[in-house]
Amino acid sequence: MKKQLESLLSQTIKTLQAQNVLTADINPLVHIERTRDVSHGDFASNIALILAKSAKTNPRQLAEQIIAEFPKNEAILKVEIAGAGFINFFINSNAQYQVIAGIQAAGENFGKSQIGAGKKVQVEFVSANPTGPLHVGHGRGAAYGSVVANLLTAMGFEVHREYYVNDAGRQMEILATSVWLRYLEACGETFTFPSNAYRGDYVRDIAQKLVQQHSEKFVHASKIVFADLLLDEPEGGNKDDYIDALTLRAKQLLGEGYRVIFDIGLNDILGDIKDDLAEFGVTYERWFSERSLMDDGSIEKSLAVLKSNGHLYEKDGATWFKSSELGDEKDRVVIRDNGQYTYFASDIAYHWNKLERGFDVLIDIWGADHHGYIARVRAALIALGVDETKLNVLLVQFANLWRGTEKVSMSTRSGEFVTLRELRDEVGKDATRFFYVMRRSEQHMDFDLELAKSKSNENPVFYVQYAHARVCSVFRQLPEKGFAQDVALGMANLAELTSEHETALLTTLARYPEVIERAASQYEPHLLINYLRELATDFHTYYNAHQFLVESDTLRNARLNLITAVRQVLFNGLTLLGISAPEAM
RNA sequence: GCGCCCGUAGCUCAGCUGGAUAGAGCGCAGCCCUCCGGAGGCUGAGGUCAGAGGUUCGAAUCCGCUCGGGCGCACCA
C-alpha cells in the first residue's frame, strides 16, 4: 500500500512537471509515511512542503494541485490537505483487510522481499581471538551479526557469514606458551607463572589434555626453561618482552613440538567457540584462517601492491604504511623490526581477499573499542585501488550486566569475566538474543539478568512469545468448544472486524514488511524488536477486550483469521531474530 | 590534547533519514475488575529533548561551540 502510494505520487509529480507547474530538473525523493494520529488518515506526504519553494508557490496551494492530479484509486477513500500543507491519505477499509489474505498466502515468506536479489553481501562478525572462551561482549556482536545476516537474507541478498580466525600472531603464541607452562606445572615443575600469560582455568584444562595425549614428551626442567631470562614486570622488567622471550625459549626447546602444542590450544578453543556459537543459533558459511593468508602469500602480495603504489616506506627497521595520507591520523607499521607481520598487515590482505571474492557489500561488525581501526583499513583499501565504499563497519557497544539493581562486575584482567556460555546457561538462548538486539547496537546497554529470566509481562521476550502461545492456546480450545476453523468463511466476512482493536491490529500487521525492510537496510534489528512488542501489545489488548470464540460463525472465523495472521507475523519476526515461537509456555 | 560514539519522563529506552500536540515499558497516584490463561482493565501526574547559538516555512533530528559520560590514540590483537 505504502509503495503503491509512493509510485502514484511520483507519477503525479511527473504530470505536474509536464504541465510546467513544477520544473523538470527537480527529482524529489517521494516519501510516504504512516501517520501518528488517526485523524490524519493512514498515510501522509510532506511533498508539497518540500517542493513549494522551488515551485514558487505556497505549500497548501501546491498540495491542492497535487491532489487534483492524483490518479484515482479504489483503495483510497479520500485525500485531504492538512496543517501546513500535508497531504493525508485515507485508505478504504476494504483494502485494510487484504493484509490478512496476503499473510495467509505468503505464510513464512510474508515480509520478505527481493530488494537485494542478485547481490552478494559478506557479514563478518565475532572473529574473537581463539585465546579463550567468548565472553558477554562477543555475545552482543554474535546476536547482532546473525540477525543482520538474517534480515539481509530476507531481503533477497545472497549472504555469506564469516568468522575471521586469528590463528597466527603473537597472542596465539602467548596462548601456546601459557598452555605449555601449565603443562609443565601439571608435570611437577615449579616456577612463577608469567604476569602476561593467559591465566584462565581453561588453559589448565588444555594442558591436562596435553598430558593425556603426550604424557611427558614436552617436559623440560624449569631451571633450563627459565635460565638467563629477562625480568618479568613485577620484578621490574617488561611483561611483553618477558613473555616474548619465553615464547622464543619454548620454540627453541620444543622444536616441532611447539606447533603441536600451539595447535592443540587453537583447536580446543576454536572448537569450544564453534560449539558455543552453534548453541546460540549463530552459524557461518566459512571460518577464515588468518594463517592461510600467510601460507598462500596473500599478505606478501598485498604489501607488494602497496609498495609498488608507493604507499610503503622503511623506518627504524620496520615497514610502514602511509595511512596518514589517506585519512588515518598516523602511519601504521605493517612489518615489525623483527620481521613479523602485524595484525594489520594480515587484515589488509583479508579485506582485499574479501573484495576479490566479488562481494557487493562488506559488513564488518566490531566491538566499539576497535573504532580507531576503521580509518586505517579504509586507507589500505584505497591504497590498493579497490572500491572502499563497499566496506561498512558497524560498531557494537559493550553491554553491562545487571542482576536486579546489582551491577555484575567484570574484569578481563583478573579472568573474572562472564562467558557467553554462562550467560546462556542462566538466561537461555531466546532471552539472551532478544536482550542483545533490543537496543541500537551503537548504544551502551544494560542487560538485566533478573528481568530476562522472569516469566512476567515486564519481560519483553516473554511478552512477545506469550502472544504467540496465546493464539495457539485459542486454537487448542476451538475443538474443545465444538468448533472448527473455516478459513474461507472467515475471509468472506472480514468486514465484521470493525472494532478499534481489530483495525489497529490490521494496520500493525500491514506495517511488518516496511519494518523488515527498514531494519535490514539500516542494519537495525532493534526496530524489529520494537515492532514485535507493539504487535504483541495490540494482540494482548485485543485479547483482553474481546471474546474470539463467539457463537456467530462468521464473526468467529473472521477473528480466527485475524489472529492466525498475528501468529504468522509473530512467528516470522521471532524466526528472523533466531528466537523460538513457542506454542505453549 | 586529538579522534569516534553517546546525552530524550524518576529508571530503561524508542522517535520512521527535517514535519503535525515528543512516545513506550517499568515505577508512581487514583479508580475498576470475579469473562477464551488475572502473567487483568481504565485514568492521571511526570519533559528547558544536556546547554547556548546557527541553517529554514519547520530542528530531539542537520552544522559549529560549551558541558558531561564511554571508548580509542602500540613495531597488541
Short mmCIF file of N, CA, C and O (backbone and C1' of nucleotides) in Angstrom, two decimals, chain A residues 31 36 40 44 46 49 53 86 88 129 170-171 316 329-330 333 336-337 343 369-371 373 439-440 442-446 457-458 462 466 470 473 477 518 526 530 543-544 546-548, chain B residues 1-8 11-27 35-42 56-58 60 69-77:
data_model
loop_
_atom_site.label_atom_id
_atom_site.label_comp_id
_atom_site.label_asym_id
_atom_site.label_seq_id
_atom_site.Cartn_x
_atom_site.Cartn_y
_atom_site.Cartn_z
N HIS A 31 8.35 10.45 -0.52
CA HIS A 31 8.36 9.68 0.71
C HIS A 31 6.99 9.72 1.37
O HIS A 31 6.49 10.79 1.69
N ARG A 36 0.83 9.36 12.59
CA ARG A 36 0.89 9.01 14.00
C ARG A 36 -0.51 9.13 14.62
O ARG A 36 -0.84 8.46 15.58
N HIS A 40 -5.30 12.02 11.01
CA HIS A 40 -4.51 12.39 9.83
C HIS A 40 -4.59 11.33 8.75
O HIS A 40 -3.79 11.33 7.82
N ALA A 44 0.65 9.79 5.00
CA ALA A 44 0.77 11.21 4.75
C ALA A 44 2.03 11.49 3.95
O ALA A 44 2.99 10.71 3.96
N ASN A 46 4.73 14.84 2.86
CA ASN A 46 5.11 16.23 3.08
C ASN A 46 5.65 16.84 1.79
O ASN A 46 6.29 17.88 1.81
N LEU A 49 5.30 20.49 0.99
CA LEU A 49 6.13 21.36 1.82
C LEU A 49 7.54 21.46 1.26
O LEU A 49 8.18 22.50 1.28
N LYS A 53 8.90 25.66 -2.36
CA LYS A 53 9.87 26.71 -2.64
C LYS A 53 10.28 26.75 -4.11
O LYS A 53 10.23 27.78 -4.75
N PHE A 86 0.40 19.31 4.50
CA PHE A 86 0.50 17.85 4.44
C PHE A 86 -0.63 17.30 3.59
O PHE A 86 -1.73 17.86 3.58
N ASN A 88 -2.90 14.10 3.36
CA ASN A 88 -3.26 12.90 4.12
C ASN A 88 -4.11 11.96 3.27
O ASN A 88 -5.07 12.38 2.64
N ASN A 129 39.65 -13.55 18.96
CA ASN A 129 40.85 -14.37 19.00
C ASN A 129 40.57 -15.67 19.72
O ASN A 129 39.99 -15.65 20.80
N ARG A 170 50.99 -13.09 17.59
CA ARG A 170 51.61 -13.11 18.91
C ARG A 170 50.67 -13.60 20.00
O ARG A 170 51.08 -14.36 20.88
N GLN A 171 49.41 -13.14 19.97
CA GLN A 171 48.51 -13.55 21.04
C GLN A 171 48.35 -15.06 21.10
O GLN A 171 48.30 -15.66 22.17
N ASP A 316 63.19 2.88 11.12
CA ASP A 316 63.55 2.20 12.37
C ASP A 316 63.51 0.69 12.23
O ASP A 316 63.09 -0.03 13.15
N GLU A 329 45.00 8.97 11.12
CA GLU A 329 45.68 10.03 11.86
C GLU A 329 47.20 9.86 11.89
O GLU A 329 47.92 10.82 12.15
N LYS A 330 47.65 8.66 11.66
CA LYS A 330 49.10 8.46 11.59
C LYS A 330 49.43 7.23 10.74
O LYS A 330 48.55 6.46 10.39
N VAL A 333 52.54 0.55 11.20
CA VAL A 333 53.54 -0.48 10.89
C VAL A 333 52.85 -1.72 10.32
O VAL A 333 51.81 -2.14 10.82
N ARG A 336 57.03 -5.59 11.46
CA ARG A 336 57.81 -5.16 12.63
C ARG A 336 59.30 -5.33 12.38
O ARG A 336 59.71 -6.04 11.47
N ASP A 337 60.11 -4.68 13.22
CA ASP A 337 61.56 -4.75 13.01
C ASP A 337 62.10 -6.16 13.21
O ASP A 337 63.20 -6.47 12.80
N TYR A 343 49.23 -7.54 12.88
CA TYR A 343 47.86 -7.97 12.66
C TYR A 343 47.25 -7.15 11.52
O TYR A 343 46.49 -7.67 10.71
N ASP A 369 35.39 -0.69 20.79
CA ASP A 369 36.76 -0.32 21.16
C ASP A 369 37.70 -0.40 19.96
O ASP A 369 38.83 0.06 20.03
N HIS A 370 37.23 -0.95 18.86
CA HIS A 370 38.07 -1.04 17.67
C HIS A 370 37.82 0.07 16.67
O HIS A 370 38.30 0.02 15.55
N HIS A 371 37.06 1.07 17.07
CA HIS A 371 36.68 2.07 16.08
C HIS A 371 37.86 2.80 15.48
O HIS A 371 37.81 3.22 14.33
N TYR A 373 40.29 1.63 14.34
CA TYR A 373 40.86 0.78 13.31
C TYR A 373 40.26 1.04 11.93
O TYR A 373 40.84 0.72 10.91
N ARG A 439 18.39 -3.10 21.86
CA ARG A 439 18.83 -1.70 21.79
C ARG A 439 19.64 -1.47 20.53
O ARG A 439 20.26 -2.39 20.00
N ARG A 440 19.67 -0.22 20.09
CA ARG A 440 20.52 0.12 18.96
C ARG A 440 21.95 -0.33 19.27
O ARG A 440 22.44 -0.13 20.37
N GLU A 442 24.86 0.70 18.57
CA GLU A 442 25.88 1.66 19.00
C GLU A 442 25.53 2.32 20.32
O GLU A 442 26.22 3.23 20.78
N GLN A 443 24.47 1.85 20.93
CA GLN A 443 24.06 2.37 22.23
C GLN A 443 24.61 1.44 23.34
O GLN A 443 24.52 0.23 23.24
N HIS A 444 25.17 2.04 24.36
CA HIS A 444 25.54 1.22 25.52
C HIS A 444 24.26 0.63 26.08
O HIS A 444 23.22 1.28 26.07
N MET A 445 24.32 -0.58 26.56
CA MET A 445 23.07 -1.14 27.07
C MET A 445 23.24 -1.81 28.43
O MET A 445 24.31 -2.27 28.79
N ASP A 446 22.16 -1.79 29.16
CA ASP A 446 22.10 -2.51 30.43
C ASP A 446 21.31 -3.79 30.20
O ASP A 446 20.21 -3.75 29.66
N ASN A 457 4.95 -10.13 32.37
CA ASN A 457 4.76 -9.22 31.24
C ASN A 457 5.80 -8.13 31.16
O ASN A 457 5.93 -7.47 30.14
N GLU A 458 6.53 -7.92 32.26
CA GLU A 458 7.57 -6.90 32.20
C GLU A 458 8.73 -7.36 31.34
O GLU A 458 9.51 -6.55 30.86
N PHE A 462 9.27 -12.57 27.04
CA PHE A 462 8.14 -13.34 27.50
C PHE A 462 6.84 -12.80 26.90
O PHE A 462 5.99 -13.54 26.43
N TYR A 466 4.63 -14.98 24.58
CA TYR A 466 3.35 -15.32 25.17
C TYR A 466 2.20 -14.99 24.22
O TYR A 466 1.20 -15.71 24.16
N ARG A 470 -0.44 -17.65 23.12
CA ARG A 470 -1.84 -17.38 23.41
C ARG A 470 -2.72 -17.65 22.20
O ARG A 470 -3.82 -18.20 22.33
N SER A 473 -3.07 -21.23 21.97
CA SER A 473 -3.97 -21.71 23.02
C SER A 473 -5.43 -21.58 22.60
O SER A 473 -6.25 -22.47 22.86
N GLN A 477 -8.38 -24.58 22.13
CA GLN A 477 -9.70 -24.59 22.76
C GLN A 477 -10.82 -24.72 21.74
O GLN A 477 -11.95 -25.06 22.10
N ARG A 518 13.21 -1.77 6.53
CA ARG A 518 13.96 -0.70 7.17
C ARG A 518 15.03 -1.25 8.12
O ARG A 518 16.17 -0.78 8.14
N HIS A 526 16.88 -3.74 16.20
CA HIS A 526 16.03 -3.32 17.32
C HIS A 526 14.68 -2.80 16.82
O HIS A 526 13.70 -2.84 17.56
N ASN A 530 11.15 -3.74 18.50
CA ASN A 530 10.13 -2.76 18.88
C ASN A 530 8.80 -3.09 18.23
O ASN A 530 7.75 -3.00 18.85
N TYR A 543 -7.12 -9.27 22.88
CA TYR A 543 -7.50 -10.48 23.61
C TYR A 543 -8.27 -10.14 24.88
O TYR A 543 -9.26 -10.78 25.23
N ASN A 544 -7.81 -9.13 25.56
CA ASN A 544 -8.46 -8.76 26.81
C ASN A 544 -9.82 -8.09 26.59
O ASN A 544 -10.66 -8.08 27.48
N HIS A 546 -11.90 -8.67 23.80
CA HIS A 546 -12.90 -9.41 23.01
C HIS A 546 -12.78 -10.92 23.21
O HIS A 546 -11.70 -11.45 23.37
N GLN A 547 -13.92 -11.52 23.13
CA GLN A 547 -14.01 -12.98 23.10
C GLN A 547 -13.83 -13.40 21.63
O GLN A 547 -14.47 -12.83 20.76
N PHE A 548 -12.95 -14.34 21.37
CA PHE A 548 -12.79 -14.77 19.97
C PHE A 548 -13.79 -15.86 19.61
O PHE A 548 -14.34 -15.90 18.54
P G B 1 42.07 18.99 27.27
"O5'" G B 1 43.11 18.65 26.09
"C5'" G B 1 43.76 19.73 25.41
"C4'" G B 1 44.56 19.15 24.27
"C3'" G B 1 43.74 18.49 23.18
"O3'" G B 1 43.34 19.43 22.20
"C1'" G B 1 45.48 17.03 23.85
P C B 2 41.91 19.28 21.48
"O5'" C B 2 42.16 18.07 20.48
"C5'" C B 2 42.89 18.27 19.27
"C4'" C B 2 43.05 16.96 18.55
"C3'" C B 2 41.76 16.23 18.22
"O3'" C B 2 41.14 16.73 17.05
"C1'" C B 2 43.29 14.71 19.17
P G B 3 39.53 16.64 16.93
"O5'" G B 3 39.29 15.09 16.64
"C5'" G B 3 39.73 14.51 15.43
"C4'" G B 3 39.48 13.03 15.45
"C3'" G B 3 38.04 12.61 15.73
"O3'" G B 3 37.24 12.67 14.58
"C1'" G B 3 39.50 11.32 17.06
P C B 4 35.64 12.92 14.73
"O5'" C B 4 35.11 11.50 15.24
"C5'" C B 4 35.02 10.40 14.34
"C4'" C B 4 34.59 9.16 15.08
"C3'" C B 4 33.24 9.24 15.78
"O3'" C B 4 32.16 9.04 14.90
"C1'" C B 4 34.83 8.32 17.26
P C B 5 30.74 9.74 15.24
"O5'" C B 5 30.22 8.89 16.50
"C5'" C B 5 29.85 7.53 16.34
"C4'" C B 5 29.47 6.94 17.68
"C3'" C B 5 28.36 7.67 18.43
"O3'" C B 5 27.07 7.35 17.96
"C1'" C B 5 30.13 7.19 19.91
P C B 6 25.92 8.45 18.01
"O5'" C B 6 25.68 8.63 19.58
"C5'" C B 6 25.03 7.61 20.32
"C4'" C B 6 25.14 7.87 21.80
"C3'" C B 6 24.41 9.08 22.35
"O3'" C B 6 23.02 8.84 22.49
"C1'" C B 6 26.54 8.96 23.32
P G B 7 21.99 10.05 22.39
"O5'" G B 7 22.12 10.70 23.84
"C5'" G B 7 21.89 9.90 24.99
"C4'" G B 7 22.09 10.73 26.24
"C3'" G B 7 21.11 11.89 26.39
"O3'" G B 7 20.73 12.04 27.75
"C1'" G B 7 23.34 12.70 26.40
P U B 8 19.44 11.27 28.29
"O5'" U B 8 18.31 11.91 27.37
"C5'" U B 8 17.91 13.25 27.57
"C4'" U B 8 16.51 13.46 27.06
"C3'" U B 8 15.44 12.60 27.72
"O3'" U B 8 15.00 13.15 28.95
"C1'" U B 8 15.19 12.46 25.39
P C B 11 16.41 9.25 36.02
"O5'" C B 11 16.15 7.68 35.97
"C5'" C B 11 16.79 6.80 36.89
"C4'" C B 11 16.46 5.37 36.55
"C3'" C B 11 16.78 4.96 35.12
"O3'" C B 11 18.14 4.57 34.98
"C1'" C B 11 14.58 4.30 35.63
P U B 12 18.84 4.70 33.55
"O5'" U B 12 18.10 3.60 32.67
"C5'" U B 12 18.28 2.22 32.95
"C4'" U B 12 17.54 1.40 31.94
"C3'" U B 12 17.80 1.77 30.48
"O3'" U B 12 19.00 1.21 30.01
"C1'" U B 12 15.47 1.51 30.83
P C B 13 19.68 1.83 28.72
"O5'" C B 13 18.53 1.67 27.63
"C5'" C B 13 18.35 2.60 26.60
"C4'" C B 13 17.04 2.31 25.95
"C3'" C B 13 16.79 3.05 24.64
"O3'" C B 13 17.42 2.38 23.56
"C1'" C B 13 14.87 3.16 26.01
P A B 14 17.62 3.12 22.19
"O5'" A B 14 16.22 2.92 21.51
"C5'" A B 14 15.46 4.03 21.15
"C4'" A B 14 14.14 3.59 20.61
"C3'" A B 14 13.68 4.41 19.41
"O3'" A B 14 14.15 3.86 18.21
"C1'" A B 14 12.02 4.46 21.06
P G B 15 14.96 4.77 17.19
"O5'" G B 15 13.93 5.94 16.88
"C5'" G B 15 12.67 5.65 16.29
"C4'" G B 15 11.77 6.85 16.41
"C3'" G B 15 12.33 8.14 15.83
"O3'" G B 15 12.15 8.22 14.43
"C1'" G B 15 11.47 8.56 17.98
P C B 16 13.16 9.09 13.62
"O5'" C B 16 12.86 8.72 12.11
"C5'" C B 16 13.51 7.63 11.50
"C4'" C B 16 12.56 6.83 10.66
"C3'" C B 16 11.79 7.60 9.60
"O3'" C B 16 12.58 7.90 8.46
"C1'" C B 16 10.37 6.07 10.67
P U B 17 11.99 9.13 7.53
"O5'" U B 17 13.09 9.24 6.38
"C5'" U B 17 13.64 10.50 6.12
"C4'" U B 17 14.75 10.79 7.12
"C3'" U B 17 15.72 11.85 6.64
"O3'" U B 17 16.15 12.61 7.77
"C1'" U B 17 16.87 9.84 7.06
P G B 18 16.82 14.05 7.52
"O5'" G B 18 15.94 15.14 8.26
"C5'" G B 18 15.48 14.91 9.59
"C4'" G B 18 14.26 15.74 9.84
"C3'" G B 18 13.18 15.58 8.76
"O3'" G B 18 11.90 15.79 9.33
"C1'" G B 18 13.85 17.81 8.84
P G B 19 11.13 14.59 10.04
"O5'" G B 19 10.37 15.36 11.19
"C5'" G B 19 9.05 14.97 11.51
"C4'" G B 19 8.19 16.21 11.60
"C3'" G B 19 6.71 15.90 11.42
"O3'" G B 19 5.97 16.72 12.31
"C1'" G B 19 7.38 17.55 9.87
P A B 20 5.79 16.18 13.84
"O5'" A B 20 4.56 17.12 14.24
"C5'" A B 20 4.63 18.52 14.03
"C4'" A B 20 3.23 19.04 13.83
"C3'" A B 20 2.22 18.53 14.84
"O3'" A B 20 1.32 19.58 15.14
"C1'" A B 20 1.51 17.97 12.65
P U B 21 1.74 20.64 16.28
"O5'" U B 21 1.66 19.86 17.66
"C5'" U B 21 2.05 20.55 18.84
"C4'" U B 21 1.85 19.68 20.05
"C3'" U B 21 2.53 18.29 19.98
"O3'" U B 21 2.92 17.93 21.30
"C1'" U B 21 0.20 18.03 20.27
P A B 22 4.41 17.94 21.79
"O5'" A B 22 4.81 16.41 21.68
"C5'" A B 22 4.97 15.78 20.40
"C4'" A B 22 5.94 14.65 20.52
"C3'" A B 22 5.69 13.71 21.69
"O3'" A B 22 4.80 12.69 21.31
"C1'" A B 22 7.98 14.31 21.61
P G B 23 3.35 12.64 21.94
"O5'" G B 23 3.03 11.10 21.98
"C5'" G B 23 3.37 10.36 23.12
"C4'" G B 23 4.02 9.07 22.68
"C3'" G B 23 4.15 8.04 23.78
"O3'" G B 23 2.96 7.29 23.91
"C1'" G B 23 6.22 8.26 22.68
P A B 24 2.58 6.70 25.36
"O5'" A B 24 3.41 5.34 25.42
"C5'" A B 24 3.25 4.38 24.38
"C4'" A B 24 4.25 3.27 24.55
"C3'" A B 24 4.35 2.70 25.96
"O3'" A B 24 3.34 1.76 26.21
"C1'" A B 24 6.52 3.09 25.11
P G B 25 2.83 1.52 27.70
"O5'" G B 25 4.02 0.68 28.34
"C5'" G B 25 4.28 -0.65 27.90
"C4'" G B 25 5.55 -1.15 28.54
"C3'" G B 25 5.58 -1.02 30.07
"O3'" G B 25 4.92 -2.09 30.71
"C1'" G B 25 7.60 -0.18 29.17
P C B 26 4.14 -1.81 32.06
"O5'" C B 26 5.33 -1.58 33.10
"C5'" C B 26 6.22 -2.64 33.42
"C4'" C B 26 7.41 -2.12 34.18
"C3'" C B 26 7.11 -1.38 35.48
"O3'" C B 26 6.87 -2.27 36.56
"C1'" C B 26 8.67 -0.14 34.24
P G B 27 5.78 -1.88 37.67
"O5'" G B 27 6.40 -0.57 38.32
"C5'" G B 27 7.57 -0.66 39.12
"C4'" G B 27 8.00 0.72 39.55
"C3'" G B 27 6.94 1.54 40.25
"O3'" G B 27 6.84 1.22 41.64
"C1'" G B 27 7.95 2.86 38.59
P C B 35 -15.41 -14.93 36.00
"O5'" C B 35 -14.82 -15.31 34.57
"C5'" C B 35 -15.66 -15.99 33.64
"C4'" C B 35 -15.51 -15.40 32.26
"C3'" C B 35 -14.09 -15.38 31.71
"O3'" C B 35 -13.74 -16.65 31.15
"C1'" C B 35 -15.07 -13.27 31.37
P C B 36 -12.24 -17.08 31.26
"O5'" C B 36 -11.96 -17.37 29.72
"C5'" C B 36 -12.77 -18.34 29.05
"C4'" C B 36 -12.07 -18.82 27.81
"C3'" C B 36 -10.56 -18.91 27.86
"O3'" C B 36 -10.11 -20.09 28.50
"C1'" C B 36 -11.25 -17.97 25.80
P G B 37 -8.49 -20.31 28.53
"O5'" G B 37 -7.90 -19.20 29.49
"C5'" G B 37 -8.34 -18.93 30.75
"C4'" G B 37 -7.11 -18.44 31.47
"C3'" G B 37 -6.76 -17.00 31.13
"O3'" G B 37 -6.40 -16.32 32.32
"C1'" G B 37 -4.90 -18.40 30.74
P G B 38 -7.30 -15.11 32.91
"O5'" G B 38 -6.38 -14.45 34.01
"C5'" G B 38 -4.98 -14.32 33.80
"C4'" G B 38 -4.40 -13.62 35.01
"C3'" G B 38 -4.59 -14.40 36.29
"O3'" G B 38 -3.45 -14.27 37.12
"C1'" G B 38 -5.62 -12.28 36.46
P A B 39 -2.22 -15.10 36.78
"O5'" A B 39 -1.32 -14.09 35.97
"C5'" A B 39 -0.37 -13.25 36.65
"C4'" A B 39 0.34 -12.46 35.57
"C3'" A B 39 -0.69 -12.03 34.51
"O3'" A B 39 -0.95 -10.65 34.59
"C1'" A B 39 1.02 -13.47 33.54
P G B 40 -0.71 -9.40 34.32
"O5'" G B 40 -2.23 -9.19 33.92
"C5'" G B 40 -2.65 -8.08 33.23
"C4'" G B 40 -4.08 -8.33 32.84
"C3'" G B 40 -4.81 -7.04 32.55
"O3'" G B 40 -4.61 -6.64 31.22
"C1'" G B 40 -6.03 -8.27 34.13
P G B 41 -4.09 -5.23 30.93
"O5'" G B 41 -5.45 -4.41 31.01
"C5'" G B 41 -6.57 -4.82 30.24
"C4'" G B 41 -7.76 -4.01 30.63
"C3'" G B 41 -7.52 -2.50 30.67
"O3'" G B 41 -7.62 -1.91 29.39
"C1'" G B 41 -8.62 -3.19 32.64
P C B 42 -6.72 -0.68 29.05
"O5'" C B 42 -7.45 0.51 29.82
"C5'" C B 42 -8.78 0.88 29.47
"C4'" C B 42 -9.31 1.89 30.45
"C3'" C B 42 -8.48 3.16 30.59
"O3'" C B 42 -8.74 4.10 29.57
"C1'" C B 42 -9.06 2.35 32.73
P U B 56 18.42 29.94 6.21
"O5'" U B 56 17.56 28.61 6.40
"C5'" U B 56 17.31 27.69 5.34
"C4'" U B 56 15.85 27.30 5.33
"C3'" U B 56 14.92 28.52 5.25
"O3'" U B 56 13.72 28.18 4.59
"C1'" U B 56 14.59 27.42 7.30
P C B 57 12.60 29.34 4.31
"O5'" C B 57 11.54 29.15 5.48
"C5'" C B 57 10.69 30.22 5.90
"C4'" C B 57 9.50 29.66 6.61
"C3'" C B 57 9.82 28.74 7.78
"O3'" C B 57 10.05 29.47 8.96
"C1'" C B 57 8.21 27.70 6.39
P G B 58 11.27 29.09 9.91
"O5'" G B 58 10.89 27.62 10.38
"C5'" G B 58 9.86 27.45 11.35
"C4'" G B 58 9.68 26.01 11.66
"C3'" G B 58 10.97 25.20 11.84
"O3'" G B 58 11.72 25.57 13.00
"C1'" G B 58 9.53 23.97 10.48
P A B 60 12.81 20.36 18.23
"O5'" A B 60 13.52 19.20 19.06
"C5'" A B 60 14.73 19.46 19.78
"C4'" A B 60 15.56 18.21 19.90
"C3'" A B 60 16.29 17.81 18.63
"O3'" A B 60 17.54 18.44 18.55
"C1'" A B 60 15.13 15.95 19.51
P G B 69 32.42 13.51 33.47
"O5'" G B 69 31.81 12.27 32.68
"C5'" G B 69 30.95 11.35 33.33
"C4'" G B 69 30.40 10.34 32.37
"C3'" G B 69 31.42 9.47 31.65
"O3'" G B 69 31.94 8.42 32.46
"C1'" G B 69 29.79 10.21 30.11
P G B 70 33.37 7.82 32.13
"O5'" G B 70 33.11 6.95 30.82
"C5'" G B 70 32.27 5.80 30.87
"C4'" G B 70 32.13 5.19 29.49
"C3'" G B 70 33.44 4.83 28.80
"O3'" G B 70 33.97 3.60 29.26
"C1'" G B 70 32.04 5.98 27.29
P C B 71 35.54 3.39 29.28
"O5'" C B 71 35.92 3.29 27.74
"C5'" C B 71 35.45 2.21 26.95
"C4'" C B 71 35.73 2.46 25.49
"C3'" C B 71 37.18 2.68 25.11
"O3'" C B 71 37.93 1.47 25.06
"C1'" C B 71 35.85 4.28 24.01
P G B 72 39.47 1.50 25.35
"O5'" G B 72 40.06 2.16 24.02
"C5'" G B 72 39.84 1.54 22.77
"C4'" G B 72 40.24 2.46 21.65
"C3'" G B 72 41.66 2.96 21.69
"O3'" G B 72 42.57 1.98 21.22
"C1'" G B 72 40.22 4.74 21.19
P C B 73 44.11 2.12 21.57
"O5'" C B 73 44.48 3.43 20.73
"C5'" C B 73 45.78 3.62 20.21
"C4'" C B 73 45.88 5.00 19.62
"C3'" C B 73 46.99 5.86 20.19
"O3'" C B 73 48.25 5.57 19.59
"C1'" C B 73 45.01 7.12 20.12
P A B 74 49.30 4.81 20.45
"O5'" A B 74 50.16 4.28 19.24
"C5'" A B 74 49.91 3.03 18.64
"C4'" A B 74 51.19 2.24 18.66
"C3'" A B 74 51.07 1.03 17.73
"O3'" A B 74 52.14 0.90 16.82
"C1'" A B 74 51.30 0.32 20.02
P C B 75 53.56 1.40 17.13
"O5'" C B 75 54.19 0.02 16.73
"C5'" C B 75 53.58 -0.78 15.75
"C4'" C B 75 54.27 -2.12 15.82
"C3'" C B 75 54.57 -2.47 17.29
"O3'" C B 75 54.09 -3.76 17.57
"C1'" C B 75 56.60 -2.35 15.94
P C B 76 54.16 -5.02 17.96
"O5'" C B 76 52.92 -5.53 18.77
"C5'" C B 76 51.85 -4.73 19.18
"C4'" C B 76 50.95 -5.73 19.82
"C3'" C B 76 49.93 -6.34 18.89
"O3'" C B 76 50.47 -7.38 18.12
"C1'" C B 76 48.94 -5.72 20.95
P A B 77 49.78 -7.84 16.83
"O5'" A B 77 48.44 -8.41 17.46
"C5'" A B 77 48.05 -9.78 17.37
"C4'" A B 77 46.70 -9.88 18.01
"C3'" A B 77 45.53 -9.78 17.05
"O3'" A B 77 45.19 -11.02 16.49
"C1'" A B 77 45.20 -8.28 18.82
#
